[in-house]
PDB file of C-alpha atoms in Angstrom:
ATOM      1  CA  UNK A  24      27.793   9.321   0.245  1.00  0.00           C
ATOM      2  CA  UNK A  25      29.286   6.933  -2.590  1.00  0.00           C
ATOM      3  CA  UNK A  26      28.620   4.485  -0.485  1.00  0.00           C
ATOM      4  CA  UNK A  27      24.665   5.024  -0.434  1.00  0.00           C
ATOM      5  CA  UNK A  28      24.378   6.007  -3.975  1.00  0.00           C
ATOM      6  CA  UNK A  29      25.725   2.451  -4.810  1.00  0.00           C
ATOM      7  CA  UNK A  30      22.945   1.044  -2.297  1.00  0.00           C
ATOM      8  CA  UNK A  31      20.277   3.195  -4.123  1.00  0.00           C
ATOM      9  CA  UNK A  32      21.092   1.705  -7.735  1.00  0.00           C
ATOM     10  CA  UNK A  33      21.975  -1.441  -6.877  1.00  0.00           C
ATOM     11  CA  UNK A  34      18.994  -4.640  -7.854  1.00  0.00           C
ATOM     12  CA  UNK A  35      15.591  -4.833  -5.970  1.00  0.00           C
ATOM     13  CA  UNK A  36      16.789  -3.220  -2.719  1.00  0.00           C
ATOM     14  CA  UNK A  37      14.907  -3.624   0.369  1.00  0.00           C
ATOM     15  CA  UNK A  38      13.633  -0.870   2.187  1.00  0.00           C
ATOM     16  CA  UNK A  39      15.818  -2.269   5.428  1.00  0.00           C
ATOM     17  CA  UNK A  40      18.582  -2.026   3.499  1.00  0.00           C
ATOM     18  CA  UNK A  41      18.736   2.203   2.958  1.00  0.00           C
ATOM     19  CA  UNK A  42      19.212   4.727   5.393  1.00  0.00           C
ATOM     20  CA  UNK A  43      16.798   6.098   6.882  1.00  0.00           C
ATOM     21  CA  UNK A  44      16.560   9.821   6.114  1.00  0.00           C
ATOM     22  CA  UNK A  45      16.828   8.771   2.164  1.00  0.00           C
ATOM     23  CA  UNK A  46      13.472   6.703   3.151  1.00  0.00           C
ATOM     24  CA  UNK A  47      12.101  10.093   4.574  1.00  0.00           C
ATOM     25  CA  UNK A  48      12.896  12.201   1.791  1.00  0.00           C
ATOM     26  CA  UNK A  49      11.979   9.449  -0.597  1.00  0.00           C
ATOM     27  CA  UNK A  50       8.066   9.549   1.538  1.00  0.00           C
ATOM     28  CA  UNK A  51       8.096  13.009   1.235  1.00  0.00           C
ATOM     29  CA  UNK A  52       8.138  12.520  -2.603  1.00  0.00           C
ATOM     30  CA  UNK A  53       5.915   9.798  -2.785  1.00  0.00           C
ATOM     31  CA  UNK A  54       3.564  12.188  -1.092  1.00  0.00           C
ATOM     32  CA  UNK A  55       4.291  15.216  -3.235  1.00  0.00           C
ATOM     33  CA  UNK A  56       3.504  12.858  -6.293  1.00  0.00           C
ATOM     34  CA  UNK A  57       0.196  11.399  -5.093  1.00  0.00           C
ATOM     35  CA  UNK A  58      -0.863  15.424  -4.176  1.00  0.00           C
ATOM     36  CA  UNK A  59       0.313  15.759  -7.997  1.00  0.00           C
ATOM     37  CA  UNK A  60      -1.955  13.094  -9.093  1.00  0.00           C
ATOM     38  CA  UNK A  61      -4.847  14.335  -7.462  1.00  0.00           C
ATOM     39  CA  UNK A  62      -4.479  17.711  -8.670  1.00  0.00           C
ATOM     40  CA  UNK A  63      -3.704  16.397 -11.885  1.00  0.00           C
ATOM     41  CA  UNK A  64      -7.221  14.066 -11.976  1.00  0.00           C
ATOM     42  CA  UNK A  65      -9.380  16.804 -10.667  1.00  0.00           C
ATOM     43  CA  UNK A  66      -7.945  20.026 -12.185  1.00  0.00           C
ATOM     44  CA  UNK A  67      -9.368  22.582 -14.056  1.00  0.00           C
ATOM     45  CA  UNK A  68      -6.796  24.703 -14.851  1.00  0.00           C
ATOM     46  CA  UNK A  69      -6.405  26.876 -18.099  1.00  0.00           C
ATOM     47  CA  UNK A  70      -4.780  25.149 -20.912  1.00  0.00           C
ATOM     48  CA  UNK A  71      -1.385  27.286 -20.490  1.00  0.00           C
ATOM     49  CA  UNK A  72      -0.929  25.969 -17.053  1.00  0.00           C
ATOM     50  CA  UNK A  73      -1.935  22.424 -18.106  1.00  0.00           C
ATOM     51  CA  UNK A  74       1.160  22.713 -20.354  1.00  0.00           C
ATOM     52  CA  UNK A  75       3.907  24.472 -17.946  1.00  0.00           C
ATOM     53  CA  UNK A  76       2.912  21.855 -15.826  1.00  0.00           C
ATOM     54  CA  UNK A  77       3.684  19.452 -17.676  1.00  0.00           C
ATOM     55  CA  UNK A  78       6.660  20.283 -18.538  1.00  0.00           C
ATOM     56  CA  UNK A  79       7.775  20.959 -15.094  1.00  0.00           C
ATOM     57  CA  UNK A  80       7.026  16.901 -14.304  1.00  0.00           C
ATOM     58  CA  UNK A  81       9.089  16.020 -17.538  1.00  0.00           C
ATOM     59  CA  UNK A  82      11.938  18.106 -15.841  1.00  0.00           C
ATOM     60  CA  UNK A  83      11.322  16.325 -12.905  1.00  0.00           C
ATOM     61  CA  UNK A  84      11.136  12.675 -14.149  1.00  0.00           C
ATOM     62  CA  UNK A  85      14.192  13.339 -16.456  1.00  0.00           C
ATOM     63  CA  UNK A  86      16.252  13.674 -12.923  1.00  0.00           C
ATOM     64  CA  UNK A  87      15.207  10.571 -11.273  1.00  0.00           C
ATOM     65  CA  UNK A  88      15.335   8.476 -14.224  1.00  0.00           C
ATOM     66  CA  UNK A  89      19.177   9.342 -14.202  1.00  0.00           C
ATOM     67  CA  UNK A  90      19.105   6.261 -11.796  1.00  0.00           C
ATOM     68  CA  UNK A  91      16.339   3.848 -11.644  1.00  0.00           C
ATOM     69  CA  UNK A  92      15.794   0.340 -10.096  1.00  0.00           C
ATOM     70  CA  UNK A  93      14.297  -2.489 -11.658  1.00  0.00           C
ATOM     71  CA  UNK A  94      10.903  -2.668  -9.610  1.00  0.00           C
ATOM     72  CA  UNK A  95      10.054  -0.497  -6.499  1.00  0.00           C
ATOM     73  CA  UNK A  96      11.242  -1.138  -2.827  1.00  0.00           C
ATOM     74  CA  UNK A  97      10.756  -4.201  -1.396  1.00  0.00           C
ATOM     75  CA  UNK A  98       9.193  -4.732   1.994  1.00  0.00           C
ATOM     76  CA  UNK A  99       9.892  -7.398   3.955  1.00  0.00           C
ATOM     77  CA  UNK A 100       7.554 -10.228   2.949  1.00  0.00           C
ATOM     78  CA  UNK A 101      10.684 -12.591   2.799  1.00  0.00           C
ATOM     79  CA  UNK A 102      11.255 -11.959   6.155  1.00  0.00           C
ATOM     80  CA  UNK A 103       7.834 -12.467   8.490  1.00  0.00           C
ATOM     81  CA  UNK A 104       9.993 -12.402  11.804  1.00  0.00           C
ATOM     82  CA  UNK A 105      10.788  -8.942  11.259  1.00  0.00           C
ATOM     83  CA  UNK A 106       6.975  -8.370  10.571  1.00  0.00           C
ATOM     84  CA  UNK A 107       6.342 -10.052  13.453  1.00  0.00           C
ATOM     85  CA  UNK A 108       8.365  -8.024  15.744  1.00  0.00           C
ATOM     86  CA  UNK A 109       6.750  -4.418  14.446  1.00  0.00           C
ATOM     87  CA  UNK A 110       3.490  -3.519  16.081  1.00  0.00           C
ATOM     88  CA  UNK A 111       2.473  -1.043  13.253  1.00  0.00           C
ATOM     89  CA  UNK A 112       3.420  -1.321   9.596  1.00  0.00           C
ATOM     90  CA  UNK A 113       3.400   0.938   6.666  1.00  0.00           C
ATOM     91  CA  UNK A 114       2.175  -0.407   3.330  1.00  0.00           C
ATOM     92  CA  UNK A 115       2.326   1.849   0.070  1.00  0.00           C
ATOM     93  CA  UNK A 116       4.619   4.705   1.703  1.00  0.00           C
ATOM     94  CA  UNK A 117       6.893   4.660  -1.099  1.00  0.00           C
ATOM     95  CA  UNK A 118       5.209   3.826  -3.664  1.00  0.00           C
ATOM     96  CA  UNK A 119       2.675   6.775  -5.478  1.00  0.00           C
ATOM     97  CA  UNK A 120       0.094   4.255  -6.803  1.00  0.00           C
ATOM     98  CA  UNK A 121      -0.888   2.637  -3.805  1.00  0.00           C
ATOM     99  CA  UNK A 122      -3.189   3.878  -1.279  1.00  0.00           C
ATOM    100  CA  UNK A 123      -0.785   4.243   1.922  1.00  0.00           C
ATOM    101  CA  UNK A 124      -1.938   2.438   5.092  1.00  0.00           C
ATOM    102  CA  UNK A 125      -0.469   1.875   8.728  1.00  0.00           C
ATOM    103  CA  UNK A 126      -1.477  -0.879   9.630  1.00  0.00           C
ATOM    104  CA  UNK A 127      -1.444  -2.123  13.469  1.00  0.00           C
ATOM    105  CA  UNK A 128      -1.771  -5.297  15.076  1.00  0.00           C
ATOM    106  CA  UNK A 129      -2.743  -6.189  18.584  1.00  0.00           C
ATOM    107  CA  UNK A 130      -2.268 -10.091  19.120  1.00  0.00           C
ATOM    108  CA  UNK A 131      -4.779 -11.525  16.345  1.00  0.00           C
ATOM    109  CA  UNK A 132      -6.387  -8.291  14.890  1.00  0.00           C
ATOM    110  CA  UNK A 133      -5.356  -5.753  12.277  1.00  0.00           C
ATOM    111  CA  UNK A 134      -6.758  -2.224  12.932  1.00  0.00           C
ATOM    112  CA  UNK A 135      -6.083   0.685   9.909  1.00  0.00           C
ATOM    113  CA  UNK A 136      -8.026   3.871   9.601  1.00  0.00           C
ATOM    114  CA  UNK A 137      -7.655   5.242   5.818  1.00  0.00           C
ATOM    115  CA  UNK A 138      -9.554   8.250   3.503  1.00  0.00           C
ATOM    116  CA  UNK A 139      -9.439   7.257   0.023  1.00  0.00           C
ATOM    117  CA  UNK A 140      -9.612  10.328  -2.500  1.00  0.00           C
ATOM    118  CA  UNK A 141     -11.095  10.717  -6.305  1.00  0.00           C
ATOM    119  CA  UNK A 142      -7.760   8.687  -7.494  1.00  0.00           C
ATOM    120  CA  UNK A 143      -9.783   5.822  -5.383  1.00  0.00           C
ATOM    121  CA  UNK A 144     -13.117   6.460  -7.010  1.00  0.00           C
ATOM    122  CA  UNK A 145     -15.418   3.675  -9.033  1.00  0.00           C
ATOM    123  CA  UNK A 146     -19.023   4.372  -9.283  1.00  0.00           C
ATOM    124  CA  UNK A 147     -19.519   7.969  -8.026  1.00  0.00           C
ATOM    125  CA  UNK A 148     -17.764   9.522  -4.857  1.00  0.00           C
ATOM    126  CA  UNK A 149     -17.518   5.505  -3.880  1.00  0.00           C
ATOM    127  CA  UNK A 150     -14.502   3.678  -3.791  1.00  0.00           C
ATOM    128  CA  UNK A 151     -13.874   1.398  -6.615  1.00  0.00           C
ATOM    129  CA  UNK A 152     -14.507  -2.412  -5.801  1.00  0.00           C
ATOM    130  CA  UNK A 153     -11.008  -3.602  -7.193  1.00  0.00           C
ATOM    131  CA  UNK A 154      -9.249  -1.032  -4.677  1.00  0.00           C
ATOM    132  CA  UNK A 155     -11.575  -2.100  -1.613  1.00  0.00           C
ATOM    133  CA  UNK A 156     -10.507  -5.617  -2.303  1.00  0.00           C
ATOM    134  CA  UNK A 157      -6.548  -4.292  -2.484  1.00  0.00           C
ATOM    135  CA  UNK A 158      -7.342  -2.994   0.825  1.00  0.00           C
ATOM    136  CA  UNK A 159      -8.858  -6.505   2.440  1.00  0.00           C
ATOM    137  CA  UNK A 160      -5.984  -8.433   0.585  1.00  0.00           C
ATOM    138  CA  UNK A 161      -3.715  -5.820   2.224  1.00  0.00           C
ATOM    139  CA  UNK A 162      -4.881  -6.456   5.705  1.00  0.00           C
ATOM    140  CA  UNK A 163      -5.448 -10.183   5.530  1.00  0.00           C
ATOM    141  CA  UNK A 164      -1.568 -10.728   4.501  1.00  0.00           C
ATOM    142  CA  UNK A 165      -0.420  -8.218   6.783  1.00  0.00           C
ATOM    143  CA  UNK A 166      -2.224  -9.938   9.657  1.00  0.00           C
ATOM    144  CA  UNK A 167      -0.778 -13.371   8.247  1.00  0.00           C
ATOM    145  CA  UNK A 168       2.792 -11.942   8.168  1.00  0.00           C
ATOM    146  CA  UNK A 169       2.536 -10.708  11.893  1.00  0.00           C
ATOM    147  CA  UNK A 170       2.327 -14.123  13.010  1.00  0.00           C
ATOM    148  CA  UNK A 171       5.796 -14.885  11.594  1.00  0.00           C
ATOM    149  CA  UNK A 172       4.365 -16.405   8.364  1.00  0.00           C
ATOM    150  CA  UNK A 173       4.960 -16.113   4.974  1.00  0.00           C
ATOM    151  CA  UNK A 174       2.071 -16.917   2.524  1.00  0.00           C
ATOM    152  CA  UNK A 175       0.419 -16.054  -0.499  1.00  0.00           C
ATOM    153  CA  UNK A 176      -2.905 -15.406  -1.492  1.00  0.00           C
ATOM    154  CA  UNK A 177      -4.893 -18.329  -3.063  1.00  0.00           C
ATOM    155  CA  UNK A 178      -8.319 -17.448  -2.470  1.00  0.00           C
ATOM    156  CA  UNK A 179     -10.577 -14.471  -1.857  1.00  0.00           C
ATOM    157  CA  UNK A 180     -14.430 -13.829  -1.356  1.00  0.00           C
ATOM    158  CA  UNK A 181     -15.737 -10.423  -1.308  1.00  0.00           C
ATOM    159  CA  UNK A 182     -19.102  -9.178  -0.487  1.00  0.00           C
ATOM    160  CA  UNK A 183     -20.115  -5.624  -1.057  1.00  0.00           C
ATOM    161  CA  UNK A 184     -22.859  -4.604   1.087  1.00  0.00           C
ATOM    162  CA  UNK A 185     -22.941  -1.000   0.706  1.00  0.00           C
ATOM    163  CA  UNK A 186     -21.453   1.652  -1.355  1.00  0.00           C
ATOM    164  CA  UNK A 187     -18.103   2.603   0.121  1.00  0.00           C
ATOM    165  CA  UNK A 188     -17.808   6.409   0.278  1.00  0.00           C
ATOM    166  CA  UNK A 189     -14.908   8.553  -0.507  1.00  0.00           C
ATOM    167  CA  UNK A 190     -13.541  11.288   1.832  1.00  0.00           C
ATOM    168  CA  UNK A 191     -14.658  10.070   5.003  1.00  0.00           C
ATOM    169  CA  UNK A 192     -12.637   7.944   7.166  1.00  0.00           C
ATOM    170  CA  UNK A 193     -12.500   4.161   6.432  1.00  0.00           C
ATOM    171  CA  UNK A 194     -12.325   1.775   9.415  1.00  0.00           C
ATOM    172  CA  UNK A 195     -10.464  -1.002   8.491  1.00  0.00           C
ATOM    173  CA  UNK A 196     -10.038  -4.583  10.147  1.00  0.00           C
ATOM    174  CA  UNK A 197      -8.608  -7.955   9.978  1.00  0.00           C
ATOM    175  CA  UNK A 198      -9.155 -10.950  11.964  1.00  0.00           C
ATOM    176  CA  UNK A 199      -7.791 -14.553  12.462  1.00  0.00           C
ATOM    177  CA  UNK A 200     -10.229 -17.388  11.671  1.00  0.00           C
ATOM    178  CA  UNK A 201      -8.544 -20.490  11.618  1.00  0.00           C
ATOM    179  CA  UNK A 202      -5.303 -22.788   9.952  1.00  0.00           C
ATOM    180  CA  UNK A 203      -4.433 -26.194   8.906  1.00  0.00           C
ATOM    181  CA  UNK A 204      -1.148 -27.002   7.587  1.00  0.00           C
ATOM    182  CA  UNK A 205       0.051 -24.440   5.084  1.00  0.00           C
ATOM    183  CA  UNK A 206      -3.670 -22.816   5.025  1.00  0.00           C
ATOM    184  CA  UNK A 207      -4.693 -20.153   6.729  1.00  0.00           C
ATOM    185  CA  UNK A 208      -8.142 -18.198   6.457  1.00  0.00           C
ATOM    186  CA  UNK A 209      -8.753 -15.008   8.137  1.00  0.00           C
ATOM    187  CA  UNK A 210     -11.437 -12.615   7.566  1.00  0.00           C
ATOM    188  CA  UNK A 211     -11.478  -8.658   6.797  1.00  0.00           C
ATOM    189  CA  UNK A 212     -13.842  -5.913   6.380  1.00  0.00           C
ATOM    190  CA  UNK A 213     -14.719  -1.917   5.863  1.00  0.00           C
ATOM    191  CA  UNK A 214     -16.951   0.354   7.868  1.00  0.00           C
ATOM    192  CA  UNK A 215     -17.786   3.463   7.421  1.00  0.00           C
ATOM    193  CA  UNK A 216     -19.038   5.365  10.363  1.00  0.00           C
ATOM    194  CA  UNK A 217     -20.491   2.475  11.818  1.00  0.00           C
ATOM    195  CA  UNK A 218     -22.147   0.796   8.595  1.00  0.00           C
ATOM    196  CA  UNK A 219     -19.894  -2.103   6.997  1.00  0.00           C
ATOM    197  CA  UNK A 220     -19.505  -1.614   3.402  1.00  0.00           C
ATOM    198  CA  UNK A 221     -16.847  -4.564   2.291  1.00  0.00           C
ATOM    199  CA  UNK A 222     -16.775  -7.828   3.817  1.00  0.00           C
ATOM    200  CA  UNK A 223     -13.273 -10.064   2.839  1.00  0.00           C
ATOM    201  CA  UNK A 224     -12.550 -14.219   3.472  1.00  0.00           C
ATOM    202  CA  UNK A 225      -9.032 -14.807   2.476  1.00  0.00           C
ATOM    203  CA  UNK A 226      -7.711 -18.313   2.247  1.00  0.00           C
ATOM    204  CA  UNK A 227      -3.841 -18.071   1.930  1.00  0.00           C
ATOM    205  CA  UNK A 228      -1.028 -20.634   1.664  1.00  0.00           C
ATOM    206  CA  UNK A 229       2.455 -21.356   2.608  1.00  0.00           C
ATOM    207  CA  UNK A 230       4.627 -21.429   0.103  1.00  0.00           C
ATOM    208  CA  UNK A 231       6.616 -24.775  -0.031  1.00  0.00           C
ATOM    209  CA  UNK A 232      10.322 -24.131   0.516  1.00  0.00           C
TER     210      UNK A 232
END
């Protein structure tokens, strides 16, 4: 056990380096906390209970700030062969503010399915524009990586076609266009029960080692 509590504390840990039932308990509170959000965005609770809860979530964050990294989990962007290997991929499972994904890949397509909630919402019950571009970026470089690549993003085009709705399922995909060099575009977009609502042309680049 002293053993893992030194791995927990120790600088920008990857997620391959922790055990993983700590990585299960940990999703299971990343999950409790985005429930917490959206109850605390779209409650309407009684002022008493507004302030017992908040006190109950200062109790809370007191105990996990006894030991606290300097940034989240890292995944394993600095290692694309790992990425490679794994059909299916979790992005944002362990960290609150992200809208999770699983992300799988089948040769040179990226398939996700995702419901984004009123934390997700821009113009009403649609999904904000910045978050439907997080999404394409999210399945452009994801795509990238499962090749065994490691790039960065230097260019993206979005189109929004239609209003993206929230609490219906999202159909999310990713395809590979074509490379040169250190560039690589690939192309992304949302539909929503048949109707595309996002379209996404990435350019990204290999880093120079």
């Amino acid at each position: 056990m002293q053993q893992i509590d030194e791995d927990l504390t120790r600088e920008r840990t990857h997620i391959s380096d922790l055990p993983e039932p700590w990585l299960q308990t940990h999703r299971d509170l990343v999950t409790s906390v985005r429930r917490l959000m959206h109850a605390a965005a779209t409650t309407s609770a009684d002022i008493e209970d507004l302030r017992r809860s908040a006190d109950l979530i200062a109790q809370s964050s007191q105990l996990m700030e006894q030991q606290l990294r300097p940034g989240v989990l890292l995944g394993e962007f600095d290692n694309p062969g790992k990425t490679a290997a794994a059909h299916t991929r979790r992005i944002g499972a362990h960290n609150p503010s992200c809208i999770p994904l699983e992300i799988s890949v089948d040769g040179a397509t990226a398939t996700a399915t995702v419901t984004a909630d009123a934390l997700a919402e821009g113009p009403q019950d649609c999904l904000h524009g910045g978050l439907g571009a997080w999404l394409m970026d999210c399945m452009l470089g994801l795509l990238i990586e499962s090749t065994g690549r490691t790039c960065v993003t230097a260019q993206l085009e979005l189109k929004y076609l239609a209003p993206t709705p929230l609490n219906r399922p999202l159909n999310l995909y990713a395809t590979a266009d074509s490379s040169s060099g250190r560039k690589v575009w690939v192309n992304s977009w949302i539909e929503c029960e048949g109707t595309r609502t996002v379209e996404a042309r990435g350019l990204f680049i290999e880093p120079r080692r």
